[in-house]
mmCIF file with all atom_site columns, C-alpha atoms and ligand atoms in Angstrom:
data_model
loop_
_atom_site.group_PDB
_atom_site.id
_atom_site.type_symbol
_atom_site.label_atom_id
_atom_site.label_alt_id
_atom_site.label_comp_id
_atom_site.label_asym_id
_atom_site.label_entity_id
_atom_site.label_seq_id
_atom_site.pdbx_PDB_ins_code
_atom_site.Cartn_x
_atom_site.Cartn_y
_atom_site.Cartn_z
_atom_site.occupancy
_atom_site.B_iso_or_equiv
_atom_site.pdbx_formal_charge
_atom_site.auth_seq_id
_atom_site.auth_comp_id
_atom_site.auth_asym_id
_atom_site.auth_atom_id
_atom_site.pdbx_PDB_model_num
ATOM   1   C  CA  . MET L 1 1   ? 0.000   0.000   0.000  1.00 0.00 ? 1   MET L CA  1
ATOM   2   C  CA  . ASP L 1 2   ? 1.758   3.088   -1.296 1.00 0.00 ? 2   ASP L CA  1
ATOM   3   C  CA  . ASP L 1 3   ? 0.051   5.663   0.893  1.00 0.00 ? 3   ASP L CA  1
ATOM   4   C  CA  . CYS L 1 4   ? -0.058  3.692   4.142  1.00 0.00 ? 4   CYS L CA  1
ATOM   5   C  CA  . LEU L 1 5   ? 1.952   5.156   7.038  1.00 0.00 ? 5   LEU L CA  1
ATOM   6   C  CA  . PHE L 1 6   ? 2.664   1.794   8.677  1.00 0.00 ? 6   PHE L CA  1
ATOM   7   C  CA  . CYS L 1 7   ? 3.644   0.145   5.365  1.00 0.00 ? 7   CYS L CA  1
ATOM   8   C  CA  . LYS L 1 8   ? 6.158   2.995   4.984  1.00 0.00 ? 8   LYS L CA  1
ATOM   9   C  CA  . ILE L 1 9   ? 7.508   2.339   8.489  1.00 0.00 ? 9   ILE L CA  1
ATOM   10  C  CA  . ILE L 1 10  ? 7.721   -1.402  7.709  1.00 0.00 ? 10  ILE L CA  1
ATOM   11  C  CA  . ASN L 1 11  ? 9.720   -0.833  4.522  1.00 0.00 ? 11  ASN L CA  1
ATOM   12  C  CA  . GLY L 1 12  ? 11.969  1.793   6.132  1.00 0.00 ? 12  GLY L CA  1
ATOM   13  C  CA  . GLN L 1 13  ? 10.692  4.827   4.203  1.00 0.00 ? 13  GLN L CA  1
ATOM   14  C  CA  . ILE L 1 14  ? 9.703   6.446   7.506  1.00 0.00 ? 14  ILE L CA  1
ATOM   15  C  CA  . PRO L 1 15  ? 11.961  6.020   10.547 1.00 0.00 ? 15  PRO L CA  1
ATOM   16  C  CA  . SER L 1 16  ? 10.711  4.419   13.747 1.00 0.00 ? 16  SER L CA  1
ATOM   17  C  CA  . ASP L 1 17  ? 12.043  3.254   17.076 1.00 0.00 ? 17  ASP L CA  1
ATOM   18  C  CA  . MET L 1 18  ? 11.900  -0.484  16.388 1.00 0.00 ? 18  MET L CA  1
ATOM   19  C  CA  . VAL L 1 19  ? 11.914  -2.839  19.382 1.00 0.00 ? 19  VAL L CA  1
ATOM   20  C  CA  . TYR L 1 20  ? 11.225  -6.231  17.765 1.00 0.00 ? 20  TYR L CA  1
ATOM   21  C  CA  . GLU L 1 21  ? 10.886  -7.799  14.337 1.00 0.00 ? 21  GLU L CA  1
ATOM   22  C  CA  . ASN L 1 22  ? 10.321  -11.256 12.887 1.00 0.00 ? 22  ASN L CA  1
ATOM   23  C  CA  . ASP L 1 23  ? 9.160   -12.586 9.511  1.00 0.00 ? 23  ASP L CA  1
ATOM   24  C  CA  . LYS L 1 24  ? 5.535   -11.521 10.088 1.00 0.00 ? 24  LYS L CA  1
ATOM   25  C  CA  . ILE L 1 25  ? 5.599   -8.675  12.586 1.00 0.00 ? 25  ILE L CA  1
ATOM   26  C  CA  . VAL L 1 26  ? 7.238   -5.387  13.468 1.00 0.00 ? 26  VAL L CA  1
ATOM   27  C  CA  . VAL L 1 27  ? 6.960   -3.693  16.848 1.00 0.00 ? 27  VAL L CA  1
ATOM   28  C  CA  . PHE L 1 28  ? 7.909   -0.044  17.300 1.00 0.00 ? 28  PHE L CA  1
ATOM   29  C  CA  . LYS L 1 29  ? 7.376   2.662   19.900 1.00 0.00 ? 29  LYS L CA  1
ATOM   30  C  CA  . ASP L 1 30  ? 4.254   4.784   19.567 1.00 0.00 ? 30  ASP L CA  1
ATOM   31  C  CA  . ILE L 1 31  ? 5.176   8.354   18.672 1.00 0.00 ? 31  ILE L CA  1
ATOM   32  C  CA  . LYS L 1 32  ? 2.740   9.647   21.331 1.00 0.00 ? 32  LYS L CA  1
ATOM   33  C  CA  . PRO L 1 33  ? 3.055   7.225   24.275 1.00 0.00 ? 33  PRO L CA  1
ATOM   34  C  CA  . GLU L 1 34  ? 0.210   7.015   26.769 1.00 0.00 ? 34  GLU L CA  1
ATOM   35  C  CA  . ALA L 1 35  ? 2.020   4.752   29.244 1.00 0.00 ? 35  ALA L CA  1
ATOM   36  C  CA  . PRO L 1 36  ? 5.683   4.217   30.221 1.00 0.00 ? 36  PRO L CA  1
ATOM   37  C  CA  . ILE L 1 37  ? 5.676   1.384   27.709 1.00 0.00 ? 37  ILE L CA  1
ATOM   38  C  CA  . HIS L 1 38  ? 3.558   1.927   24.620 1.00 0.00 ? 38  HIS L CA  1
ATOM   39  C  CA  . VAL L 1 39  ? 4.472   0.093   21.448 1.00 0.00 ? 39  VAL L CA  1
ATOM   40  C  CA  . LEU L 1 40  ? 2.547   -0.836  18.320 1.00 0.00 ? 40  LEU L CA  1
ATOM   41  C  CA  . ILE L 1 41  ? 2.463   -4.441  17.101 1.00 0.00 ? 41  ILE L CA  1
ATOM   42  C  CA  . VAL L 1 42  ? 2.006   -4.388  13.350 1.00 0.00 ? 42  VAL L CA  1
ATOM   43  C  CA  . PRO L 1 43  ? 1.764   -7.183  10.773 1.00 0.00 ? 43  PRO L CA  1
ATOM   44  C  CA  . LYS L 1 44  ? 4.108   -6.842  7.784  1.00 0.00 ? 44  LYS L CA  1
ATOM   45  C  CA  . LEU L 1 45  ? 1.151   -7.668  5.541  1.00 0.00 ? 45  LEU L CA  1
ATOM   46  C  CA  . HIS L 1 46  ? -1.186  -4.734  4.884  1.00 0.00 ? 46  HIS L CA  1
ATOM   47  C  CA  . ILE L 1 47  ? -4.471  -5.602  6.613  1.00 0.00 ? 47  ILE L CA  1
ATOM   48  C  CA  . GLY L 1 48  ? -6.754  -2.590  7.027  1.00 0.00 ? 48  GLY L CA  1
ATOM   49  C  CA  . SER L 1 49  ? -8.337  -3.558  10.338 1.00 0.00 ? 49  SER L CA  1
ATOM   50  C  CA  . ILE L 1 50  ? -9.619  -6.623  12.196 1.00 0.00 ? 50  ILE L CA  1
ATOM   51  C  CA  . GLN L 1 51  ? -12.573 -6.496  9.783  1.00 0.00 ? 51  GLN L CA  1
ATOM   52  C  CA  . GLU L 1 52  ? -10.223 -7.627  7.002  1.00 0.00 ? 52  GLU L CA  1
ATOM   53  C  CA  . LEU L 1 53  ? -9.088  -10.747 8.847  1.00 0.00 ? 53  LEU L CA  1
ATOM   54  C  CA  . ASN L 1 54  ? -9.934  -13.981 7.047  1.00 0.00 ? 54  ASN L CA  1
ATOM   55  C  CA  . ASP L 1 55  ? -8.815  -17.594 6.767  1.00 0.00 ? 55  ASP L CA  1
ATOM   56  C  CA  . GLY L 1 56  ? -5.957  -16.513 4.485  1.00 0.00 ? 56  GLY L CA  1
ATOM   57  C  CA  . ASN L 1 57  ? -4.333  -14.010 6.869  1.00 0.00 ? 57  ASN L CA  1
ATOM   58  C  CA  . SER L 1 58  ? -5.442  -15.092 10.356 1.00 0.00 ? 58  SER L CA  1
ATOM   59  C  CA  . GLU L 1 59  ? -1.947  -16.428 11.117 1.00 0.00 ? 59  GLU L CA  1
ATOM   60  C  CA  . TYR L 1 60  ? -0.957  -12.783 11.596 1.00 0.00 ? 60  TYR L CA  1
ATOM   61  C  CA  . LEU L 1 61  ? -3.332  -12.477 14.514 1.00 0.00 ? 61  LEU L CA  1
ATOM   62  C  CA  . VAL L 1 62  ? -1.631  -15.347 16.301 1.00 0.00 ? 62  VAL L CA  1
ATOM   63  C  CA  . ALA L 1 63  ? 1.762   -13.844 15.440 1.00 0.00 ? 63  ALA L CA  1
ATOM   64  C  CA  . ILE L 1 64  ? 0.685   -10.523 16.969 1.00 0.00 ? 64  ILE L CA  1
ATOM   65  C  CA  . HIS L 1 65  ? -0.140  -12.208 20.280 1.00 0.00 ? 65  HIS L CA  1
ATOM   66  C  CA  . TYR L 1 66  ? 3.077   -14.228 20.333 1.00 0.00 ? 66  TYR L CA  1
ATOM   67  C  CA  . ALA L 1 67  ? 5.021   -11.040 19.586 1.00 0.00 ? 67  ALA L CA  1
ATOM   68  C  CA  . ALA L 1 68  ? 3.224   -9.283  22.457 1.00 0.00 ? 68  ALA L CA  1
ATOM   69  C  CA  . ASN L 1 69  ? 4.536   -11.867 24.914 1.00 0.00 ? 69  ASN L CA  1
ATOM   70  C  CA  . LYS L 1 70  ? 8.053   -11.720 23.463 1.00 0.00 ? 70  LYS L CA  1
ATOM   71  C  CA  . VAL L 1 71  ? 8.154   -7.933  23.572 1.00 0.00 ? 71  VAL L CA  1
ATOM   72  C  CA  . ALA L 1 72  ? 6.733   -7.823  27.095 1.00 0.00 ? 72  ALA L CA  1
ATOM   73  C  CA  . GLU L 1 73  ? 9.555   -10.115 28.175 1.00 0.00 ? 73  GLU L CA  1
ATOM   74  C  CA  . LYS L 1 74  ? 12.141  -8.044  26.316 1.00 0.00 ? 74  LYS L CA  1
ATOM   75  C  CA  . LEU L 1 75  ? 10.893  -4.798  27.872 1.00 0.00 ? 75  LEU L CA  1
ATOM   76  C  CA  . GLY L 1 76  ? 10.712  -6.261  31.395 1.00 0.00 ? 76  GLY L CA  1
ATOM   77  C  CA  . ILE L 1 77  ? 6.955   -6.196  31.986 1.00 0.00 ? 77  ILE L CA  1
ATOM   78  C  CA  . TYR L 1 78  ? 6.109   -9.859  31.357 1.00 0.00 ? 78  TYR L CA  1
ATOM   79  C  CA  . ASP L 1 79  ? 5.539   -10.654 35.043 1.00 0.00 ? 79  ASP L CA  1
ATOM   80  C  CA  . LYS L 1 80  ? 3.822   -7.376  35.969 1.00 0.00 ? 80  LYS L CA  1
ATOM   81  C  CA  . GLY L 1 81  ? 1.304   -7.518  33.146 1.00 0.00 ? 81  GLY L CA  1
ATOM   82  C  CA  . TYR L 1 82  ? 0.365   -5.587  30.054 1.00 0.00 ? 82  TYR L CA  1
ATOM   83  C  CA  . ARG L 1 83  ? -2.627  -4.645  27.949 1.00 0.00 ? 83  ARG L CA  1
ATOM   84  C  CA  . LEU L 1 84  ? -3.301  -5.165  24.261 1.00 0.00 ? 84  LEU L CA  1
ATOM   85  C  CA  . ILE L 1 85  ? -5.728  -2.742  22.611 1.00 0.00 ? 85  ILE L CA  1
ATOM   86  C  CA  . ASN L 1 86  ? -7.100  -2.729  19.095 1.00 0.00 ? 86  ASN L CA  1
ATOM   87  C  CA  . ASN L 1 87  ? -9.110  0.165   17.739 1.00 0.00 ? 87  ASN L CA  1
ATOM   88  C  CA  . CYS L 1 88  ? -11.415 -0.692  14.848 1.00 0.00 ? 88  CYS L CA  1
ATOM   89  C  CA  . GLY L 1 89  ? -13.213 2.023   12.951 1.00 0.00 ? 89  GLY L CA  1
ATOM   90  C  CA  . ARG L 1 90  ? -14.263 5.598   13.563 1.00 0.00 ? 90  ARG L CA  1
ATOM   91  C  CA  . ASP L 1 91  ? -15.947 5.401   16.943 1.00 0.00 ? 91  ASP L CA  1
ATOM   92  C  CA  . ALA L 1 92  ? -12.987 3.480   18.362 1.00 0.00 ? 92  ALA L CA  1
ATOM   93  C  CA  . GLY L 1 93  ? -10.642 6.206   17.111 1.00 0.00 ? 93  GLY L CA  1
ATOM   94  C  CA  . GLN L 1 94  ? -8.697  4.111   14.616 1.00 0.00 ? 94  GLN L CA  1
ATOM   95  C  CA  . SER L 1 95  ? -6.434  6.674   12.977 1.00 0.00 ? 95  SER L CA  1
ATOM   96  C  CA  . VAL L 1 96  ? -4.139  4.426   10.904 1.00 0.00 ? 96  VAL L CA  1
ATOM   97  C  CA  . ASN L 1 97  ? -5.850  1.983   8.571  1.00 0.00 ? 97  ASN L CA  1
ATOM   98  C  CA  . HIS L 1 98  ? -3.268  -0.780  8.881  1.00 0.00 ? 98  HIS L CA  1
ATOM   99  C  CA  . LEU L 1 99  ? -4.052  -3.377  11.543 1.00 0.00 ? 99  LEU L CA  1
ATOM   100 C  CA  . HIS L 1 100 ? -2.160  -2.766  14.787 1.00 0.00 ? 100 HIS L CA  1
ATOM   101 C  CA  . TYR L 1 101 ? -2.405  -3.548  18.453 1.00 0.00 ? 101 TYR L CA  1
ATOM   102 C  CA  . HIS L 1 102 ? -1.245  -1.182  21.168 1.00 0.00 ? 102 HIS L CA  1
ATOM   103 C  CA  . LEU L 1 103 ? 0.837   -2.902  23.857 1.00 0.00 ? 103 LEU L CA  1
ATOM   104 C  CA  . LEU L 1 104 ? 0.712   -0.830  27.026 1.00 0.00 ? 104 LEU L CA  1
ATOM   105 C  CA  . GLY L 1 105 ? 2.364   -1.346  30.378 1.00 0.00 ? 105 GLY L CA  1
ATOM   106 C  CA  . GLY L 1 106 ? 5.008   -0.187  32.799 1.00 0.00 ? 106 GLY L CA  1
ATOM   107 C  CA  . LYS L 1 107 ? 2.499   1.088   35.356 1.00 0.00 ? 107 LYS L CA  1
ATOM   108 C  CA  . PHE L 1 108 ? -0.832  0.028   36.863 1.00 0.00 ? 108 PHE L CA  1
ATOM   109 C  CA  . LEU L 1 109 ? -3.253  0.815   34.066 1.00 0.00 ? 109 LEU L CA  1
ATOM   110 C  CA  . GLY L 1 110 ? -6.463  0.616   36.069 1.00 0.00 ? 110 GLY L CA  1
ATOM   111 C  CA  . ALA L 1 111 ? -9.442  -1.630  35.614 1.00 0.00 ? 111 ALA L CA  1
ATOM   112 C  CA  . LYS L 1 112 ? -10.755 -0.082  32.408 1.00 0.00 ? 112 LYS L CA  1
ATOM   113 C  CA  . ILE L 1 113 ? -9.326  1.359   29.262 1.00 0.00 ? 113 ILE L CA  1
ATOM   114 C  CA  . LEU L 1 114 ? -10.725 4.892   29.159 1.00 0.00 ? 114 LEU L CA  1
HETATM 115 P  P1  . 5GP M 2 .   ? -4.915  4.156   16.382 1.00 0.00 ? 201 5GP M P1  1
HETATM 116 O  O1  . 5GP M 2 .   ? -5.379  5.510   16.830 1.00 0.00 ? 201 5GP M O1  1
HETATM 117 O  O2  . 5GP M 2 .   ? -5.119  3.958   14.908 1.00 0.00 ? 201 5GP M O2  1
HETATM 118 O  O3  . 5GP M 2 .   ? -5.415  3.017   17.217 1.00 0.00 ? 201 5GP M O3  1
HETATM 119 O  O4  . 5GP M 2 .   ? -3.339  4.145   16.653 1.00 0.00 ? 201 5GP M O4  1
HETATM 120 C  C1  . 5GP M 2 .   ? -2.425  4.769   15.826 1.00 0.00 ? 201 5GP M C1  1
HETATM 121 C  C2  . 5GP M 2 .   ? -1.224  5.101   16.672 1.00 0.00 ? 201 5GP M C2  1
HETATM 122 O  O5  . 5GP M 2 .   ? -0.154  5.392   15.796 1.00 0.00 ? 201 5GP M O5  1
HETATM 123 C  C3  . 5GP M 2 .   ? -1.405  6.307   17.577 1.00 0.00 ? 201 5GP M C3  1
HETATM 124 O  O6  . 5GP M 2 .   ? -1.253  5.928   18.937 1.00 0.00 ? 201 5GP M O6  1
HETATM 125 C  C4  . 5GP M 2 .   ? -0.325  7.268   17.115 1.00 0.00 ? 201 5GP M C4  1
HETATM 126 O  O7  . 5GP M 2 .   ? 0.307   7.954   18.194 1.00 0.00 ? 201 5GP M O7  1
HETATM 127 C  C5  . 5GP M 2 .   ? 0.651   6.370   16.391 1.00 0.00 ? 201 5GP M C5  1
HETATM 128 N  N1  . 5GP M 2 .   ? 1.369   7.033   15.308 1.00 0.00 ? 201 5GP M N1  1
HETATM 129 C  C6  . 5GP M 2 .   ? 0.846   7.870   14.373 1.00 0.00 ? 201 5GP M C6  1
HETATM 130 N  N2  . 5GP M 2 .   ? 1.808   8.257   13.509 1.00 0.00 ? 201 5GP M N2  1
HETATM 131 C  C7  . 5GP M 2 .   ? 2.948   7.642   13.910 1.00 0.00 ? 201 5GP M C7  1
HETATM 132 C  C8  . 5GP M 2 .   ? 4.299   7.654   13.411 1.00 0.00 ? 201 5GP M C8  1
HETATM 133 O  O8  . 5GP M 2 .   ? 4.619   8.292   12.412 1.00 0.00 ? 201 5GP M O8  1
HETATM 134 N  N3  . 5GP M 2 .   ? 5.203   6.905   14.088 1.00 0.00 ? 201 5GP M N3  1
HETATM 135 C  C9  . 5GP M 2 .   ? 4.883   6.172   15.190 1.00 0.00 ? 201 5GP M C9  1
HETATM 136 N  N4  . 5GP M 2 .   ? 5.860   5.482   15.796 1.00 0.00 ? 201 5GP M N4  1
HETATM 137 N  N5  . 5GP M 2 .   ? 3.627   6.153   15.689 1.00 0.00 ? 201 5GP M N5  1
HETATM 138 C  C10 . 5GP M 2 .   ? 2.680   6.862   15.058 1.00 0.00 ? 201 5GP M C10 1
HETATM 139 ZN ZN1 . ZN  M 3 .   ? -0.225  -0.699  5.374  1.00 0.00 ? 202 ZN  M ZN1 1
#
């Protein structure tokens, strides 16, 4: 996707603070962190949102969750806990139309997400 911000980060056209990468996934720091640890877990395949998941690309969803655990371990929050958030669509505030999960942690986040 030529005009996709996260595709440009994935292919190196736009710089990012990368914390983890494998064959399916990149993980980089959110430019506007809302917790001491706030990274974005992003599939290398352009998938617009969870609404575009299907039998042909669902392996990326598993890879996202495995990457979350790996990154939590790498960043030292595996034992304390962490939160994965996905925003889908306008009312959820999705601002980049390339599937991504926010991984948040590094402090007590409270019982709810708002
Ligand atoms: P959404 O609002 O779509 O769930 O999440 C998009 C996230 O991408 C936001 O938290 C925003 O701060 C982050 N973001 C937007 N532009 C950039 C960028 O150029 N670089 C990085 N690292 N994060 C970005
Ligand atoms: Zn993309």
